[in-house]
CSV table of C-alpha atoms and ligand atoms in Angstrom, one decimal:
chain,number,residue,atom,x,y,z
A,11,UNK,CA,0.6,-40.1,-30.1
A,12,UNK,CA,1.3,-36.5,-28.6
A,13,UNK,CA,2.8,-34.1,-30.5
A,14,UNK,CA,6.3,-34.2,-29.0
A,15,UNK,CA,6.2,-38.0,-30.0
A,16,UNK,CA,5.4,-37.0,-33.7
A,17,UNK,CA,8.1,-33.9,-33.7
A,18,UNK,CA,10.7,-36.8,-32.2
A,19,UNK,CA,10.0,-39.8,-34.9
A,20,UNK,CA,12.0,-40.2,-37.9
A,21,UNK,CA,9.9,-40.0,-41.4
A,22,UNK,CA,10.0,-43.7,-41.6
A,23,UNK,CA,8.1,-44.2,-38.6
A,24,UNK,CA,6.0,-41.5,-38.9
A,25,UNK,CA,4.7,-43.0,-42.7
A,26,UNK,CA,3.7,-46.2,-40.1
A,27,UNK,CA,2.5,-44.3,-36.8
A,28,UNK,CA,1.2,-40.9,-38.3
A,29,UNK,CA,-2.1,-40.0,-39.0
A,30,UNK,CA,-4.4,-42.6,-37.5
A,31,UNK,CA,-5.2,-43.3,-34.0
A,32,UNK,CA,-7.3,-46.4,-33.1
A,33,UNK,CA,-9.3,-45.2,-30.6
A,34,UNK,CA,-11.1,-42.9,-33.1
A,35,UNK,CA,-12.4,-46.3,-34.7
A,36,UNK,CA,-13.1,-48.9,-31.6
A,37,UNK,CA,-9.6,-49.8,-31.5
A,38,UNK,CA,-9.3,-51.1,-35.4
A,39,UNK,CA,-5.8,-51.7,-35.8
A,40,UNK,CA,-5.6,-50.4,-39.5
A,41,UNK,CA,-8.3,-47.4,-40.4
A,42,UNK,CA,-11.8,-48.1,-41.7
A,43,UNK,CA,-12.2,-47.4,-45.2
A,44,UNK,CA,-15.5,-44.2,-44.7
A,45,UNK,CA,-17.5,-44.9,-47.8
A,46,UNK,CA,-19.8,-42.1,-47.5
A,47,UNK,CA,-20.6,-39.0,-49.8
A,48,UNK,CA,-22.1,-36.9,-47.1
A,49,UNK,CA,-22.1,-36.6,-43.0
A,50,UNK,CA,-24.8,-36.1,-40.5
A,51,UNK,CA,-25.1,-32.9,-38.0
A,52,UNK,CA,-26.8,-33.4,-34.6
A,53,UNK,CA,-28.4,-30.1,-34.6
A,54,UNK,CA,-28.6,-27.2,-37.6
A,55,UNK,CA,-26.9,-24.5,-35.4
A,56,UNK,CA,-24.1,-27.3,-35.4
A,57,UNK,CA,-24.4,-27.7,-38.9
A,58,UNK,CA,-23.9,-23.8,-39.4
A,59,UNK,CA,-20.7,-23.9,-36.9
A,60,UNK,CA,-19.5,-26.6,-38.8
A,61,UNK,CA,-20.1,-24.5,-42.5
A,62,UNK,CA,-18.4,-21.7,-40.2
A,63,UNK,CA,-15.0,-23.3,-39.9
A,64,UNK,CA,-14.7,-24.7,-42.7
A,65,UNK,CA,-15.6,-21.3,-44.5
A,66,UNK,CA,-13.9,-18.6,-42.2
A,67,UNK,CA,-11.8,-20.6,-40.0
A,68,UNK,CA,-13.8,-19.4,-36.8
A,69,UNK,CA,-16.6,-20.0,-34.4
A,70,UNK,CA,-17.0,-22.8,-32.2
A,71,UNK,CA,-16.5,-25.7,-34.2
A,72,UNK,CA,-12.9,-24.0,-35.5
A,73,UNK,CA,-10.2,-26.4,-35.4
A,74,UNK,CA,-12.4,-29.7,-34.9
A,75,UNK,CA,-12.7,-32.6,-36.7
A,76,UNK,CA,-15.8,-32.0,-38.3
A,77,UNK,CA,-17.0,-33.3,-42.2
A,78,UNK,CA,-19.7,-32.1,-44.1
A,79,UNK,CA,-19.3,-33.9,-47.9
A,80,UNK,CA,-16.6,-35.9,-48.8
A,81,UNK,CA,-15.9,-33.7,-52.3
A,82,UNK,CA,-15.1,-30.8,-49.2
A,83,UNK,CA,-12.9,-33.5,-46.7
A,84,UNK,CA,-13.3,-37.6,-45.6
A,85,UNK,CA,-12.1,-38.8,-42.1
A,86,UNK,CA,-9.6,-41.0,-44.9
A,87,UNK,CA,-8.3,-37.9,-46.3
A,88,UNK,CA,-7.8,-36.3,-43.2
A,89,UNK,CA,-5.9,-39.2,-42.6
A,90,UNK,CA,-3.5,-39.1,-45.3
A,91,UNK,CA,-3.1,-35.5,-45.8
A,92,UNK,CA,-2.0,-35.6,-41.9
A,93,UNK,CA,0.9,-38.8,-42.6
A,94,UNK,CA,2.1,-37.0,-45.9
A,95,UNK,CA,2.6,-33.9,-44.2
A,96,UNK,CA,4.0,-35.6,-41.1
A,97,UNK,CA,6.8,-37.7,-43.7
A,98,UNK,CA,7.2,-34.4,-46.1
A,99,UNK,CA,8.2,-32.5,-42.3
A,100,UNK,CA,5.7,-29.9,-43.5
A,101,UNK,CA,2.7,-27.8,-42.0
A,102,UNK,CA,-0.1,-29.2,-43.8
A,103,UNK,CA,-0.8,-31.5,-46.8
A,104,UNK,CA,-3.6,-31.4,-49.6
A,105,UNK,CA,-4.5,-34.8,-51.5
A,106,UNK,CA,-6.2,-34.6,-54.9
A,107,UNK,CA,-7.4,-36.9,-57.4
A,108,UNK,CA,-4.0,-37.4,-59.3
A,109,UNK,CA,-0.6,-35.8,-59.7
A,110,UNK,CA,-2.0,-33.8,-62.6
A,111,UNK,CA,-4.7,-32.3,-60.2
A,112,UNK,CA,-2.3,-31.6,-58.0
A,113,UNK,CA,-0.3,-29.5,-60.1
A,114,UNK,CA,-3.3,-28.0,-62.1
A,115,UNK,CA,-4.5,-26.4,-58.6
A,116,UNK,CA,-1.3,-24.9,-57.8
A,117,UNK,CA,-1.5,-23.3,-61.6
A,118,UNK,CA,-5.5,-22.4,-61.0
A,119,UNK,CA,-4.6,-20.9,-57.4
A,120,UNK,CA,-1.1,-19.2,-58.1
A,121,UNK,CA,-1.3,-17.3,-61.7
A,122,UNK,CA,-3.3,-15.3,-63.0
A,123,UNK,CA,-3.3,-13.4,-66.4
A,124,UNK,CA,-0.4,-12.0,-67.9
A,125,UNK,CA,2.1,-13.9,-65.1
A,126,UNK,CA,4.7,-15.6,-66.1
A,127,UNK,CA,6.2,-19.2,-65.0
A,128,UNK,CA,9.8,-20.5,-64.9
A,129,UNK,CA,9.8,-24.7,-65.3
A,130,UNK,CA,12.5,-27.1,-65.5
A,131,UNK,CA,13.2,-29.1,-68.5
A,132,UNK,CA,12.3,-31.8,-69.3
A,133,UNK,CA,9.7,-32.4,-67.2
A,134,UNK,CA,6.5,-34.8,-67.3
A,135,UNK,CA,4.7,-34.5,-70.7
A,136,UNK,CA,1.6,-33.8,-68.9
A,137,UNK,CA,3.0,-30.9,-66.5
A,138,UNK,CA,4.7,-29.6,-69.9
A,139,UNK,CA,1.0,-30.0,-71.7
A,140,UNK,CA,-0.3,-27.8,-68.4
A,141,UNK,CA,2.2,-24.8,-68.5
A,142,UNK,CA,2.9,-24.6,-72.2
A,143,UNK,CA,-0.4,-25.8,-74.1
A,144,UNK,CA,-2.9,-24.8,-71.7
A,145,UNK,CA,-2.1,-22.2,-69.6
A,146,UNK,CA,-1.0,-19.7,-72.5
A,147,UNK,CA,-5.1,-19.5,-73.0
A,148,UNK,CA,-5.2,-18.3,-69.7
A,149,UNK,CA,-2.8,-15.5,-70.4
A,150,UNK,CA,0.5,-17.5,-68.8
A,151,UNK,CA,3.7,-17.4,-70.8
A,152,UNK,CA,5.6,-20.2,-69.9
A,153,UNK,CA,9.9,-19.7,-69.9
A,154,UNK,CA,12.1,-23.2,-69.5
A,155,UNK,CA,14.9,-23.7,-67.4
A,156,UNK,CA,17.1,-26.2,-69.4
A,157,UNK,CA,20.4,-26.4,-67.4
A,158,UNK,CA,18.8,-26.8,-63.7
A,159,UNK,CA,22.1,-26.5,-62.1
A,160,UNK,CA,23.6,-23.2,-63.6
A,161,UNK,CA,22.5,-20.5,-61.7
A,162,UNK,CA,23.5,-17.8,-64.7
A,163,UNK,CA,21.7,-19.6,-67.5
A,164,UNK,CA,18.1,-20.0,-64.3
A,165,UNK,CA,18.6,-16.0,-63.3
A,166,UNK,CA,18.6,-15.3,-67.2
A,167,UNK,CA,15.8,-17.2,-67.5
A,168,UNK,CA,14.2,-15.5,-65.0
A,169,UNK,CA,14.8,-12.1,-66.5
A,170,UNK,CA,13.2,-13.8,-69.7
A,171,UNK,CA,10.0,-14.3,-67.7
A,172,UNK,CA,10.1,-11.0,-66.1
A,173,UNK,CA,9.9,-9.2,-69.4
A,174,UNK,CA,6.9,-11.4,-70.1
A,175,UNK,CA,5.2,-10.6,-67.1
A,176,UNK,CA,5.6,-11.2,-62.9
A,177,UNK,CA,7.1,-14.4,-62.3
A,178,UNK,CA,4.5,-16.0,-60.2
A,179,UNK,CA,5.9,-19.7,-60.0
A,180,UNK,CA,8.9,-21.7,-60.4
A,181,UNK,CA,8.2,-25.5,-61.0
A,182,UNK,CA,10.8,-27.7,-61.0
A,183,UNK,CA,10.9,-31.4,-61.2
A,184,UNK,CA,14.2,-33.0,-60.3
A,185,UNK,CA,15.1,-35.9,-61.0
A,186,UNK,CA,13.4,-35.1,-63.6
A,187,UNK,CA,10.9,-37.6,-66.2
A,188,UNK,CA,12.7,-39.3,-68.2
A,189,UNK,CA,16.4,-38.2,-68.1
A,190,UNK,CA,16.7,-37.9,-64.3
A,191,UNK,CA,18.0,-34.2,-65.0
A,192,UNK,CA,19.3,-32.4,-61.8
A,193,UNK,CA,18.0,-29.2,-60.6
A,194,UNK,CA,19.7,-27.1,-57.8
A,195,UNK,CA,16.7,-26.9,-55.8
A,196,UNK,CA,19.1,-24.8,-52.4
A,197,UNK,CA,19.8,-22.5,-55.7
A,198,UNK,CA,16.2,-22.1,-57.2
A,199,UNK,CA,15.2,-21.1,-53.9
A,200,UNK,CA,17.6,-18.5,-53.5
A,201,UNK,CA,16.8,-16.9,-57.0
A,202,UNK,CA,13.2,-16.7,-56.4
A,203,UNK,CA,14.6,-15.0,-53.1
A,204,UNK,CA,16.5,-12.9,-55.0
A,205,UNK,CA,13.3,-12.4,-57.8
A,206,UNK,CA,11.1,-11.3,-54.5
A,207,UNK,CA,13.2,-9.1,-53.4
A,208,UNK,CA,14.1,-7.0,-56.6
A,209,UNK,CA,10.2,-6.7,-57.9
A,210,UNK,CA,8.5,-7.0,-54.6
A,211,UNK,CA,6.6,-10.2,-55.6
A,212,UNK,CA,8.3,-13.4,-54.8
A,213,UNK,CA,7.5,-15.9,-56.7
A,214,UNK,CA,6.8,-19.7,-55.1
A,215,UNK,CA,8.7,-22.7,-55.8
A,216,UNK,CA,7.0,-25.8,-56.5
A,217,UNK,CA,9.4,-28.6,-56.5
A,218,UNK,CA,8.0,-32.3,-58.0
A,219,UNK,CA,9.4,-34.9,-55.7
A,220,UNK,CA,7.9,-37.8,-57.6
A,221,UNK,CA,11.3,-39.5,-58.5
A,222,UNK,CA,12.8,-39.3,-55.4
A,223,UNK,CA,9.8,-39.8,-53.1
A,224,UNK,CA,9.4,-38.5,-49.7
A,225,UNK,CA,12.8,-40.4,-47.9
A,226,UNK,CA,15.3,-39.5,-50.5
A,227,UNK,CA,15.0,-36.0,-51.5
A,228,UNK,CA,13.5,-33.4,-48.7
A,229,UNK,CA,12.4,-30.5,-50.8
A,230,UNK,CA,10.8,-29.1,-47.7
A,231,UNK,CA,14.2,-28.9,-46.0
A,232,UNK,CA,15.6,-27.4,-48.9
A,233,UNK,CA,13.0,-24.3,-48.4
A,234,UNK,CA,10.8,-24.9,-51.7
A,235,UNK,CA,7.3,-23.6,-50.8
A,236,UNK,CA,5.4,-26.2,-52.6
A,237,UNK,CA,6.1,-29.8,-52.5
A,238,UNK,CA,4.3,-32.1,-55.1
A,239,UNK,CA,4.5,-35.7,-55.4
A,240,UNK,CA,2.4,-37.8,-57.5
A,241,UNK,CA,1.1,-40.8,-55.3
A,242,UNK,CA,0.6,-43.0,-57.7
A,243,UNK,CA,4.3,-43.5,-58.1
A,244,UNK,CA,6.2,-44.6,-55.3
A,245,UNK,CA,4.3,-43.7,-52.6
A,246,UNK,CA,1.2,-46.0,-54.0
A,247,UNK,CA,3.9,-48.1,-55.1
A,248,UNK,CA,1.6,-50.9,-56.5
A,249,UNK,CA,0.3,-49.2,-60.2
A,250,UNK,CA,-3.2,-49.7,-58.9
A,251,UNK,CA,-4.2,-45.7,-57.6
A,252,UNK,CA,-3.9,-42.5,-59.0
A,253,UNK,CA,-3.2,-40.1,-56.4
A,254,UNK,CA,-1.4,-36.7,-55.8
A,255,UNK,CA,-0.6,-34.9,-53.0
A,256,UNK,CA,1.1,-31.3,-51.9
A,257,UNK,CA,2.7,-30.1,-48.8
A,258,UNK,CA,3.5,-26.9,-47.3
A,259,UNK,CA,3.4,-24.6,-44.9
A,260,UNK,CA,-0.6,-24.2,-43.8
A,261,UNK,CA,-1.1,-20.5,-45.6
A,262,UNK,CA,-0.1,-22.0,-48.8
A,263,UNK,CA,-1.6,-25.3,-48.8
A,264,UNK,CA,-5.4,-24.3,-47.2
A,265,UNK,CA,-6.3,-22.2,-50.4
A,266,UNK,CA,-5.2,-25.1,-52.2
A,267,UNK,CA,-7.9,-27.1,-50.2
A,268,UNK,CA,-10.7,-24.5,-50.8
A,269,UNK,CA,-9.6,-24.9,-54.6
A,270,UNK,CA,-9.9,-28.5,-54.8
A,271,UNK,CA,-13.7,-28.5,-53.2
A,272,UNK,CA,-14.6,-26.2,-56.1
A,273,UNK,CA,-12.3,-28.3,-58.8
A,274,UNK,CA,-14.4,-31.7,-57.4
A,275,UNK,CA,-10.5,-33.2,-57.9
A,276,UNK,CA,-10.3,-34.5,-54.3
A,277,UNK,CA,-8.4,-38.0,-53.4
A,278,UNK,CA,-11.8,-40.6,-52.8
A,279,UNK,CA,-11.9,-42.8,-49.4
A,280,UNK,CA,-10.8,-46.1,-50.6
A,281,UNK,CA,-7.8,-44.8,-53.1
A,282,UNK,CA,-7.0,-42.6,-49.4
A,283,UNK,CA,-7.1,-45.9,-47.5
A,284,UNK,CA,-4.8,-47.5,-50.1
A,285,UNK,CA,-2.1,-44.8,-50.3
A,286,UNK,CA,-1.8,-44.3,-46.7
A,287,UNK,CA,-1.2,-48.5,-46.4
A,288,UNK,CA,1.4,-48.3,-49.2
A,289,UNK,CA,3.4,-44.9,-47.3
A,290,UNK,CA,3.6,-48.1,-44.7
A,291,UNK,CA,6.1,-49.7,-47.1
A,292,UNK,CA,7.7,-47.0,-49.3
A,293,UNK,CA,11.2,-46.6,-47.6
A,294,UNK,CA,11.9,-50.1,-47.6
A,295,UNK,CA,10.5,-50.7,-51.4
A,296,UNK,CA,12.8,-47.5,-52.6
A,297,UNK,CA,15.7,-48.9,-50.8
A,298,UNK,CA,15.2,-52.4,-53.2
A,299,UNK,CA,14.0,-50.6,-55.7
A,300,UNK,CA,16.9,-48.3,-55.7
A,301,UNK,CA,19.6,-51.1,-55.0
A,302,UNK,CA,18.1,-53.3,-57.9
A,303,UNK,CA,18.5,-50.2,-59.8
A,304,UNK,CA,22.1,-50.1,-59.6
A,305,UNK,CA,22.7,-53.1,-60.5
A,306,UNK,CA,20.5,-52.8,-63.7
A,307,UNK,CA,22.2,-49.7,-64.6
A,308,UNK,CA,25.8,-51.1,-64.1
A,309,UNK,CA,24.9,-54.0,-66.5
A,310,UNK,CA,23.3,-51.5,-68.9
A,311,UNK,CA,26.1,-48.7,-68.8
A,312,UNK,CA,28.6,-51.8,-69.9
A,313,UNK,CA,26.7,-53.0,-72.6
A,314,UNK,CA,28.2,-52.5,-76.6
A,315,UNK,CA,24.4,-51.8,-77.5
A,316,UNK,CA,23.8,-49.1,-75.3
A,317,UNK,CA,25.0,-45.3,-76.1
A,318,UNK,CA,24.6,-44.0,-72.3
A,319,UNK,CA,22.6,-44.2,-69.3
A,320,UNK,CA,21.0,-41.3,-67.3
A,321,UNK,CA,21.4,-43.0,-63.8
A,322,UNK,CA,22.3,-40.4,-61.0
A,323,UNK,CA,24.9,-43.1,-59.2
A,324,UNK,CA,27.0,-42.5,-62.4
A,325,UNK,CA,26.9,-38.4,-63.1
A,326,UNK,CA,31.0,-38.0,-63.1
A,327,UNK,CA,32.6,-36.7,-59.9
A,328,UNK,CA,33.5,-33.2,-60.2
A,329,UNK,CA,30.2,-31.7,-62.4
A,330,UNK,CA,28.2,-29.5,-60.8
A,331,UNK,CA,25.4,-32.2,-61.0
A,332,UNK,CA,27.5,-34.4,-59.3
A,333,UNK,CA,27.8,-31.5,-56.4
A,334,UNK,CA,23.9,-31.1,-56.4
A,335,UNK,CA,23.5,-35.0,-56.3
A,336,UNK,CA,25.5,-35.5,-53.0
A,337,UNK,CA,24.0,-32.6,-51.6
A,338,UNK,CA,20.0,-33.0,-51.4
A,339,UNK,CA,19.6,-36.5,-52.6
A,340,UNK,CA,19.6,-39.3,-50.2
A,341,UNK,CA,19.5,-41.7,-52.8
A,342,UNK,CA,19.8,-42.5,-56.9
A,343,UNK,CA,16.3,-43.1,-57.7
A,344,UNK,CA,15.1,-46.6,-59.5
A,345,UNK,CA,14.0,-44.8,-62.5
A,346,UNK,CA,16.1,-43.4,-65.2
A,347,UNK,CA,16.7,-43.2,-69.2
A,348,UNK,CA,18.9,-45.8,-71.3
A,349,UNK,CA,20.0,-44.4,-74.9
A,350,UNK,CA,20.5,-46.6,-77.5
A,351,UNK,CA,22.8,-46.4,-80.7
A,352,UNK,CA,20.4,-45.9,-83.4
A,353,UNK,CA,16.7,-44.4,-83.1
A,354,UNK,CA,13.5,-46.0,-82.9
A,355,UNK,CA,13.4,-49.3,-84.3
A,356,UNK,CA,16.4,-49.9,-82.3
A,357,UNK,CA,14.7,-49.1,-79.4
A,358,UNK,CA,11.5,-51.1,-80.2
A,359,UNK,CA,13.5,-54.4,-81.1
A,360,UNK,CA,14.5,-53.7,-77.3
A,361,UNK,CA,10.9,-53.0,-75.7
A,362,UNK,CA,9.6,-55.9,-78.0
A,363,UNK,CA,12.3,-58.3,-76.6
A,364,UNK,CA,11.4,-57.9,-72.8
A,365,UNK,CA,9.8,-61.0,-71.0
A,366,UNK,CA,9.7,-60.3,-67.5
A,367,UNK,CA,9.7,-56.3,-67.9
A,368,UNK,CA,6.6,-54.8,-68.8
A,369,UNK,CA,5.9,-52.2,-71.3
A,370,UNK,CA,3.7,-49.7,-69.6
A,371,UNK,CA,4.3,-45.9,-68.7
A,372,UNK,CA,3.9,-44.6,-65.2
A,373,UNK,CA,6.9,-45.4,-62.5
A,374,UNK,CA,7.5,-46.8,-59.2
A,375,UNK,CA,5.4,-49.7,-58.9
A,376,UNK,CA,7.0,-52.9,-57.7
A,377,UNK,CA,7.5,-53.9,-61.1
A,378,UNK,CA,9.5,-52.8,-63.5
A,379,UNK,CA,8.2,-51.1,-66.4
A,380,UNK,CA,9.9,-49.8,-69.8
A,381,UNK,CA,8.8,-47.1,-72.4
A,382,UNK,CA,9.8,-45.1,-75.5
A,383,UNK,CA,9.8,-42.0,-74.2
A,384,UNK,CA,8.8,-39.9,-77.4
A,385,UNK,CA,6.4,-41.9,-78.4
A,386,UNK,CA,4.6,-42.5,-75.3
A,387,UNK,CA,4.8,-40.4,-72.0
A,388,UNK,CA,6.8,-37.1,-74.1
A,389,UNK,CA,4.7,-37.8,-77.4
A,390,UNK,CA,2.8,-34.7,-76.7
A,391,UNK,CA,6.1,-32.7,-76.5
A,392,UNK,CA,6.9,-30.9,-79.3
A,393,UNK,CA,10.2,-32.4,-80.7
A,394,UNK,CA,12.6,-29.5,-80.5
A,395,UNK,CA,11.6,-28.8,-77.1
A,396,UNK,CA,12.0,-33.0,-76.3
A,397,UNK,CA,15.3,-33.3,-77.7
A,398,UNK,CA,16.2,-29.2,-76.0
A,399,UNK,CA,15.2,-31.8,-73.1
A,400,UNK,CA,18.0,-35.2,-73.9
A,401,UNK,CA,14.9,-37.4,-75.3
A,402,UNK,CA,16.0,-38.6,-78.5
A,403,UNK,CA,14.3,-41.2,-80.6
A,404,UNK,CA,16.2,-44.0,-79.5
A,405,UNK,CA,15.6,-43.5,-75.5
A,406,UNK,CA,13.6,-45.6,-73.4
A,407,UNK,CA,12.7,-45.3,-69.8
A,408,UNK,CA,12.9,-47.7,-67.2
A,409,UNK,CA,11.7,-47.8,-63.9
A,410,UNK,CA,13.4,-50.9,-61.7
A,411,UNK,CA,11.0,-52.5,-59.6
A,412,UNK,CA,11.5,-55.0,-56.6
A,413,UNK,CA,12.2,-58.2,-58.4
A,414,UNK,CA,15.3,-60.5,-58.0
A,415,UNK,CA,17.9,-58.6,-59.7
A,416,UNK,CA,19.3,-61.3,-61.8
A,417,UNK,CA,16.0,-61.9,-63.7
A,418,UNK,CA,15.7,-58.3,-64.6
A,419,UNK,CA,19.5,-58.4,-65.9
A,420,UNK,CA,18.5,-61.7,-67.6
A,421,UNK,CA,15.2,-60.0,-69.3
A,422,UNK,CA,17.3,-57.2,-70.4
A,423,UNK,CA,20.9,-59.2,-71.9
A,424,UNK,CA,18.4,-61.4,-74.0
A,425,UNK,CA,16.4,-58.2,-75.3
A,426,UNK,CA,19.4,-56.4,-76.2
A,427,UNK,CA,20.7,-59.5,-78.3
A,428,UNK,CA,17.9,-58.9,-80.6
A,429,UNK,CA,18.7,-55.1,-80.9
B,521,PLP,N1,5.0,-35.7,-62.0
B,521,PLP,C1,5.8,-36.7,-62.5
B,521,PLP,C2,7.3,-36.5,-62.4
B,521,PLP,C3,5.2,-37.8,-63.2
B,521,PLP,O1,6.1,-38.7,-63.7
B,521,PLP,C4,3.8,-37.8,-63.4
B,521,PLP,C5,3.2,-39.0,-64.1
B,521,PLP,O2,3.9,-39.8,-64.7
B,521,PLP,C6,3.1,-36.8,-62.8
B,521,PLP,C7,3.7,-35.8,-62.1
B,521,PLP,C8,1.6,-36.9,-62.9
B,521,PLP,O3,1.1,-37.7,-61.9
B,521,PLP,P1,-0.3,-38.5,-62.1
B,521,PLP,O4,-0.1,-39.5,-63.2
B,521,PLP,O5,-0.5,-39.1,-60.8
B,521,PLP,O6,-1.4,-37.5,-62.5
């Protein structure tokens, strides 16, 4: 495939045609899974050009396909990294163990002592553990963004985290884990725009795709400088990996790269192999995902039991969420929070009543999973700052998989009975 072919195809087609070529491996069809820890030179002046590129960037072996220890780069990273940044429409893609080694490397890489970071909230316990529990050792101070769509209340927060120190990141996860909260991310880009230009140091904006996944929400598009999407969601869309990539444009992403051969958090061959088969099928499973998710939330929203639902289809025409929504989403996501009347053990009568749906954290696999968000996937949240974020005690999250419909609406009418 040239490169005109690849500028040409859609992202669907690219998550199929993108990033292998069959002559490489005696005309395999699908890629061969390269379980090896280290790779053999035919000379040592080749190994040094080798060390050369992939130190400096230069000398004759620059720009080649060349390995030297998979912890550094595997012909099945290579792979991957070049699909997810073929789908993302970016320069360049790095692949690490897990989402949360994603996003620790763009923390490790971008701030340094006495910065300060902007997030949205909520946002996934464990990035909320990273920029509030651990990064204060290091010197961070961490500021929240709690209305993601109000450009007064973000560029206040940003003076916040300017009087702490320079702003060095903005990370923002929208939809975002577990309420499907909207952030404006057109409008975060233009503040840190706006940050850059008054202090001279602009900060970068890390946007968490994971919700929406690569084909309905471009982040790229929309001019963040950092998109992150943990693989192990939709993208590996199975619950069997834990991956997590980033894309960007090359001069942002290649430190990242450097960083994760230090870190040892690099994606391994087979867990590679497995998420570039699942990109295969990730449009077609978010478009089922997604319808099934309508349906599930349209039962839900009309139920006596249930206080409200946090699906994006329904945000009410005229908000300014509603404007963001129809404006860089392609789609309403399959996962989302349901609120019940009452608290807890309302909310565990529910989860205890489920059948067909699983109770399990994580999101996006083919099945559909259900959890209490403050006591499983927020439990590490402070409660102030999970209820600052619209998780109560009775809400549980759901992500719709790619079952029949009618089952999951079966599963969840006979649960509710016993609420
Ligand atoms: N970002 C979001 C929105 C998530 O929901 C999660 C995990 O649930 C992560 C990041 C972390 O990804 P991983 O579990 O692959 O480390």
């Amino acid at each position: 495939m040239t490169r005109e072919d690849m500028a040409s195809f859609r992202p669907e087609t690219l998550a199929i045609a993108a990033g292998y070529d069959p002559a490489t491996a005696q005309g395999a069809a699908k890629p061969p899974v390269y379980l090896t820890s280290t790779f053999v030179y035919d000379s040592a002046s080749q190994a040094r050009d080798i060390h050369e590129a992939y130190f400096r960037g230069t000398g004759p072996m620059a720009g080649q396909p060349a390995y030297i220890y998979s912890r550094l780069s595997h012909p099945n990273l290579t792979m991957l990294e070049t699909r997810l940044a073929a789908i993302d429409g970016a320069e360049r893609a790095a692949v690490f163990a897990s989402g949360m080694a994603a996003h620790s490397a763009i923390a490790i890489q971008h701030l340094r002592p006495g910065d300060s970071v902007l997030h949205s909230r909520p946002i996934y316990g464990g990035t909320d553990g990273l920029y509030n529990q651990l990064m204060p050792h290091f010197g961070i101070h961490p500021v929240p963004i709690l209305d993601g769509c109000n450009g007064d209340h973000i560029r206040a927060q940003a003076d916040l985290a300017l009087s702490k120190g320079p702003l060095g990141l903005i990370v923002i996860e929208t939809p975002a884990n577990p309420t499907a909260a909207i952030t404006d991310i057109a409008l975060v880009v233009a503040i840190a725009d706006e940050v850059g230009a008054r202090t001279g140091r602009r900060p970068l904006v890390v946007c968490d795709n994971t919700f929406l996944a690569p084909f309905a929400q471009r982040p790229i598009e929309l001019g963040v400088d950092l998109n992150m999407t943990s693989l192990t969601k939709y993208c590996g869309g199975h619950s069997d990996l834990l991956s997590g990539g980033i894309s960007g444009r090359a001069e942002v992403i290649e430190p990242l790269l450097q960083l994760r051969t230090v870190l040892g958090t690099h994606c391994d061959p087979f867990t590679c192999w497995l998420v570039l088969r699942s990109l295969e099928s990730v449009a077609v499973r978010s478009e089922r995902a997604m319808a099934n998710a309508m349906l599930v939330a349209t039962f839900l929203r009309d139920h006596p039991k249930v206080a409200g639902i946090t699906y994006l289809g329904f945000i009410a025409e005229g908000t300014p969420q509603r404007a963001v929504i129809d404006r860089q989403c392609k789609g309403y996501g399959s996962t989302f929070s349901l609120h019940l009347h009452g608290g807890e053990a309302e909310a565990f009568r529910l989860l205890d009543g489920l059948r067909l749906v699983k109770q399990a954290v994580s999101l996006g696999g083919s099945e559909t999973l259900a959890c209490h968000s403050a006591t499983t996937t927020h439990y590490n949240v402070p409660a102030e700052a999970r209820l600052a974020g619209g998780i109560t005690d009775g809400t549980i999250r759901l992500s719709v998989g790619i079952e029949h419909p009618d089952d999951l609406i079966a599963d969840f009418a006979r649960a509710l009975d016993r609420v």
